[in-house]
PDB file of C-alpha atoms in Angstrom:
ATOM      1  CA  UNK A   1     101.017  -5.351  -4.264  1.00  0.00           C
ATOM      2  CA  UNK A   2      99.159  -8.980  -5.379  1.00  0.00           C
ATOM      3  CA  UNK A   3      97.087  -9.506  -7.961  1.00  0.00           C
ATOM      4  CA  UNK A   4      94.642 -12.411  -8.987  1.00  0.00           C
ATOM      5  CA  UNK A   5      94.054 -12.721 -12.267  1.00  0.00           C
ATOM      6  CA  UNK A   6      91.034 -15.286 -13.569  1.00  0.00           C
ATOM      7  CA  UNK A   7      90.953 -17.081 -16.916  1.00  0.00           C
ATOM      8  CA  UNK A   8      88.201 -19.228 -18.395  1.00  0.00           C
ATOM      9  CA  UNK A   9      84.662 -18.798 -18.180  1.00  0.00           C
ATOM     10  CA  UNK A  10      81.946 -18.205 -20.937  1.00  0.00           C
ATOM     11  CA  UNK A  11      79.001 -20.065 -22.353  1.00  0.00           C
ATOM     12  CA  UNK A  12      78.101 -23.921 -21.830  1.00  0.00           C
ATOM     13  CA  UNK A  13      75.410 -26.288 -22.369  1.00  0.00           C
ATOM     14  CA  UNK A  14      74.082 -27.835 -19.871  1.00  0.00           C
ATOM     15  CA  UNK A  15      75.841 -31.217 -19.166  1.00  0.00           C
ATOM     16  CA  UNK A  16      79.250 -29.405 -20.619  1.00  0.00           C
ATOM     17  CA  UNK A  17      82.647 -28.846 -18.922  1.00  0.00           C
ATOM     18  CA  UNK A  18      84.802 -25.801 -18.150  1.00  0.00           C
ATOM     19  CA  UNK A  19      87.512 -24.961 -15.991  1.00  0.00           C
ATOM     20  CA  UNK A  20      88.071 -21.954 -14.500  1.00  0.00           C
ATOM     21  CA  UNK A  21      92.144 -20.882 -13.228  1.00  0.00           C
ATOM     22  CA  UNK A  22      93.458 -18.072 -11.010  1.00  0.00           C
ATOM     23  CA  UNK A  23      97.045 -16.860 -11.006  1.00  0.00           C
ATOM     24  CA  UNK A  24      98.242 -14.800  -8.061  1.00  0.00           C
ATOM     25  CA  UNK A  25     101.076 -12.562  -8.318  1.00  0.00           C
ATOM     26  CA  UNK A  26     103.316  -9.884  -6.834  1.00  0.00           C
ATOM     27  CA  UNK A  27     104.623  -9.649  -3.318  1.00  0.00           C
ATOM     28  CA  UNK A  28     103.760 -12.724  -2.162  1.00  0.00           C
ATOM     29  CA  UNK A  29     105.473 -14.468   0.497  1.00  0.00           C
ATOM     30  CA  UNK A  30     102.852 -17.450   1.172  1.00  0.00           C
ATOM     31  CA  UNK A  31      99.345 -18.671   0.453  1.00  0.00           C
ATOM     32  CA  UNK A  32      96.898 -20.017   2.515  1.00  0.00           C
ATOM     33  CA  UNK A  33      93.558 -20.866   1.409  1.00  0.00           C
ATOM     34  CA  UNK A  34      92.359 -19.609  -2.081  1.00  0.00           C
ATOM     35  CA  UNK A  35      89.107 -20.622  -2.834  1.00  0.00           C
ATOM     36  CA  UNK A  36      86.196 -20.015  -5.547  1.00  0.00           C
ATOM     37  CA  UNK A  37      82.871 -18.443  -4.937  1.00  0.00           C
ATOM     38  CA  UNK A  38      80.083 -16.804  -7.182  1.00  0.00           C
ATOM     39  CA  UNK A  39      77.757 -14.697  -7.125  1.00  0.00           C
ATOM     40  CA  UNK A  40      74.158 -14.805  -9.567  1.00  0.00           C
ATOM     41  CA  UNK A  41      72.037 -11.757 -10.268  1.00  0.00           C
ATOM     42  CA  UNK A  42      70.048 -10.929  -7.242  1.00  0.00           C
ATOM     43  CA  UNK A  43      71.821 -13.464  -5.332  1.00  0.00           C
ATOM     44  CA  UNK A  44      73.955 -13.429  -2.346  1.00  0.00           C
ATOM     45  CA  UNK A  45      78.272 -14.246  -2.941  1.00  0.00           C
ATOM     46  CA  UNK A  46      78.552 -18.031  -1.854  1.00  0.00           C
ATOM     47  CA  UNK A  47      81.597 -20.050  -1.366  1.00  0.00           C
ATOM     48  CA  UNK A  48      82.181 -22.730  -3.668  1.00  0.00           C
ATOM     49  CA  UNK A  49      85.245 -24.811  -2.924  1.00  0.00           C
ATOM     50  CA  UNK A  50      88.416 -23.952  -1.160  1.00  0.00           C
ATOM     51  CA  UNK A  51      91.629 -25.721  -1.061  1.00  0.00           C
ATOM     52  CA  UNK A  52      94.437 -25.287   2.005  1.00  0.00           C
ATOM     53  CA  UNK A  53      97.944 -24.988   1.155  1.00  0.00           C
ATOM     54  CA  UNK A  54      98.125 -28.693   2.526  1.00  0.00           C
ATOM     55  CA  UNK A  55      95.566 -30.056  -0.262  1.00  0.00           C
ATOM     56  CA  UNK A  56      92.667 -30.358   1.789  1.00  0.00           C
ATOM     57  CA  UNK A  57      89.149 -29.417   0.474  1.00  0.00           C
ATOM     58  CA  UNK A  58      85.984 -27.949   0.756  1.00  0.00           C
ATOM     59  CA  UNK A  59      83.009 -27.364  -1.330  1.00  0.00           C
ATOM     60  CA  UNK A  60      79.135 -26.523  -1.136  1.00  0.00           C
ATOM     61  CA  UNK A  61      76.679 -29.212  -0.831  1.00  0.00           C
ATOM     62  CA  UNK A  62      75.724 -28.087  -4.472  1.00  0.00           C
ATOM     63  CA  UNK A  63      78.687 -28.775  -6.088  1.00  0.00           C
ATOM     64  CA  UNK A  64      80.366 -31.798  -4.554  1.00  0.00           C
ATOM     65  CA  UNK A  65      80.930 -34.620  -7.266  1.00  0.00           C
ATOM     66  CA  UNK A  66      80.431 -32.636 -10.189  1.00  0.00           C
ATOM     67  CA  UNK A  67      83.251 -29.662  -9.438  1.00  0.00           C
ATOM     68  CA  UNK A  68      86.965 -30.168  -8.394  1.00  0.00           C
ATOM     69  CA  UNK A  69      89.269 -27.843  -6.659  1.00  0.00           C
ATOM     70  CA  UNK A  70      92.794 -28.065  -7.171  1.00  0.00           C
ATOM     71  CA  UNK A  71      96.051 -25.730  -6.564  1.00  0.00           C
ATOM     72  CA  UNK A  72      99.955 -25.734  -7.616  1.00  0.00           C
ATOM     73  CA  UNK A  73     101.758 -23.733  -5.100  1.00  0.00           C
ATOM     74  CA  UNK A  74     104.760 -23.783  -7.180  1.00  0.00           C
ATOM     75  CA  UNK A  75     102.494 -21.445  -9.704  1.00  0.00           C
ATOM     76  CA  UNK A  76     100.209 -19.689  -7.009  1.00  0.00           C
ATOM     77  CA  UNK A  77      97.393 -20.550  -9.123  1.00  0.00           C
ATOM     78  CA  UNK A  78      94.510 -22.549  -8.371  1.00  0.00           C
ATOM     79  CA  UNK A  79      91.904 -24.086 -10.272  1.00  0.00           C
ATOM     80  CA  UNK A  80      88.072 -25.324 -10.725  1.00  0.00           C
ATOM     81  CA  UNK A  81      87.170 -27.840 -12.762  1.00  0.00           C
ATOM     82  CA  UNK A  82      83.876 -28.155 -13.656  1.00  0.00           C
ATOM     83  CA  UNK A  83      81.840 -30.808 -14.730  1.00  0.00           C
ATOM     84  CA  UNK A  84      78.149 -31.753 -15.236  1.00  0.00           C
ATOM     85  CA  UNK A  85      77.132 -28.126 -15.388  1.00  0.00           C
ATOM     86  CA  UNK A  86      73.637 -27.509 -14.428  1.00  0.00           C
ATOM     87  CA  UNK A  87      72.178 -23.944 -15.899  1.00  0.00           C
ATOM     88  CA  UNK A  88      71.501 -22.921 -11.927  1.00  0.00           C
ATOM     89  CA  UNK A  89      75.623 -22.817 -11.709  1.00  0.00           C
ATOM     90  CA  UNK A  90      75.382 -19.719 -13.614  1.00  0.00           C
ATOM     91  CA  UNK A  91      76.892 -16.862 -11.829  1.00  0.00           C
ATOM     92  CA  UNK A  92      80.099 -14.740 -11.956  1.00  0.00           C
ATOM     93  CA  UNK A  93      83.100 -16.688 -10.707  1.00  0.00           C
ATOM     94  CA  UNK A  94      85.262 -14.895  -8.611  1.00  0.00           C
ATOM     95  CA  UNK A  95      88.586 -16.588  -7.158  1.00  0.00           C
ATOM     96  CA  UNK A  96      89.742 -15.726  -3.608  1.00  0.00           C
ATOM     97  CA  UNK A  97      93.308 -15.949  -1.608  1.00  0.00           C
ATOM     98  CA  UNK A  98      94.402 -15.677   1.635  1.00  0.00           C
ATOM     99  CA  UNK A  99      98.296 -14.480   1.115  1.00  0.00           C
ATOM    100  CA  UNK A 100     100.862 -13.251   3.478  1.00  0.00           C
ATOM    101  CA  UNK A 101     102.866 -10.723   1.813  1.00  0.00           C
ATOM    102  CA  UNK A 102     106.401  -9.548   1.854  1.00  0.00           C
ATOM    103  CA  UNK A 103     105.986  -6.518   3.622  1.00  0.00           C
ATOM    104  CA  UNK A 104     104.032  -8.152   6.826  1.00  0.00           C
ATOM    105  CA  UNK A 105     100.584  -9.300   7.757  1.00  0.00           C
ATOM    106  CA  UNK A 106      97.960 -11.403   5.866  1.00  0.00           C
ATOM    107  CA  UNK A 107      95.162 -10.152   3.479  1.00  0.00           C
ATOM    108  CA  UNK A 108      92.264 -11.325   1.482  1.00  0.00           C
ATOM    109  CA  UNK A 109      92.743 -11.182  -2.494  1.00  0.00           C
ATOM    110  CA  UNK A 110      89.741 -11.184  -5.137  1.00  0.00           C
ATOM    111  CA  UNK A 111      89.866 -11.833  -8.402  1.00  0.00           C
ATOM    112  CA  UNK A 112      88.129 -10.026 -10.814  1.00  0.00           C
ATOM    113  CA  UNK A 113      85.371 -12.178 -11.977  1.00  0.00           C
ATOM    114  CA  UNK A 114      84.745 -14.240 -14.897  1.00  0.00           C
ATOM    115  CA  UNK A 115      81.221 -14.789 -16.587  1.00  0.00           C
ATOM    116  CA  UNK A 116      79.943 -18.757 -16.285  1.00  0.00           C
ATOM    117  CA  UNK A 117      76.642 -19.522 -18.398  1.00  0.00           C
ATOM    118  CA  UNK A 118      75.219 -22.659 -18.446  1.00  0.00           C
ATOM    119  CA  UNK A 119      72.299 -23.095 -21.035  1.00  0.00           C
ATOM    120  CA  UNK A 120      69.517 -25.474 -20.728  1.00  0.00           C
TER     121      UNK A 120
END
């Protein structure tokens, strides 16, 4: 049994900060890629960064410069740092893992979703 648990979120100005984090936990053996996507009203889920277990990134044309993905593997979290926020990067946040468990075989995790406003 894993869990991802989010923390962070809530209401910014436009221009602000905020970082997001995502814990994983339970019988977890290894982690591959955990990444962050969201998801505004009416709107399809989109990825918005990932991170390998190696370090190496990846993040949507709308994002790069202004939002950084980072992980420590020693915590199984993972993290988004965001800066510059623009009131079109509001959207739930929902954080995303790849883990091979104890028991055998490799599944997909969510998160449960955290609230991001941005105000203009």
């Amino acid at each position: 049994q894993v869990q991802l648990v989010e923390s962070g979120g809530g209401l910014v100005q436009a221009g602000g900060s905020q970082g997001l984090s995502c814990a994983a936990s339970g019988s977890i053996f290894s982690i591959n890629v955990m990444g962050w996507y969201r998801q505004a009203p009416g709107k399809q889920r989109e990825l918005v960064a990932s991170i390998t277990s190696g370090g190496s990134t990846n993040y949507v044309d709308s994002v790069k410069g202004r939002f950084t993905i980072s992980r420590d593997n020693a915590k199984n979290t993972v993290y988004l740092q965001m800066n510059s926020l623009k009131p079109e990067d509001t959207a739930v946040y929902y954080c995303n893992a790849d883990i091979r468990v104890w028991s055998g075989g490799v599944y997909s995790y969510w998160g449960q979703g955290t609230q991001v406003t941005v105000s203009s």
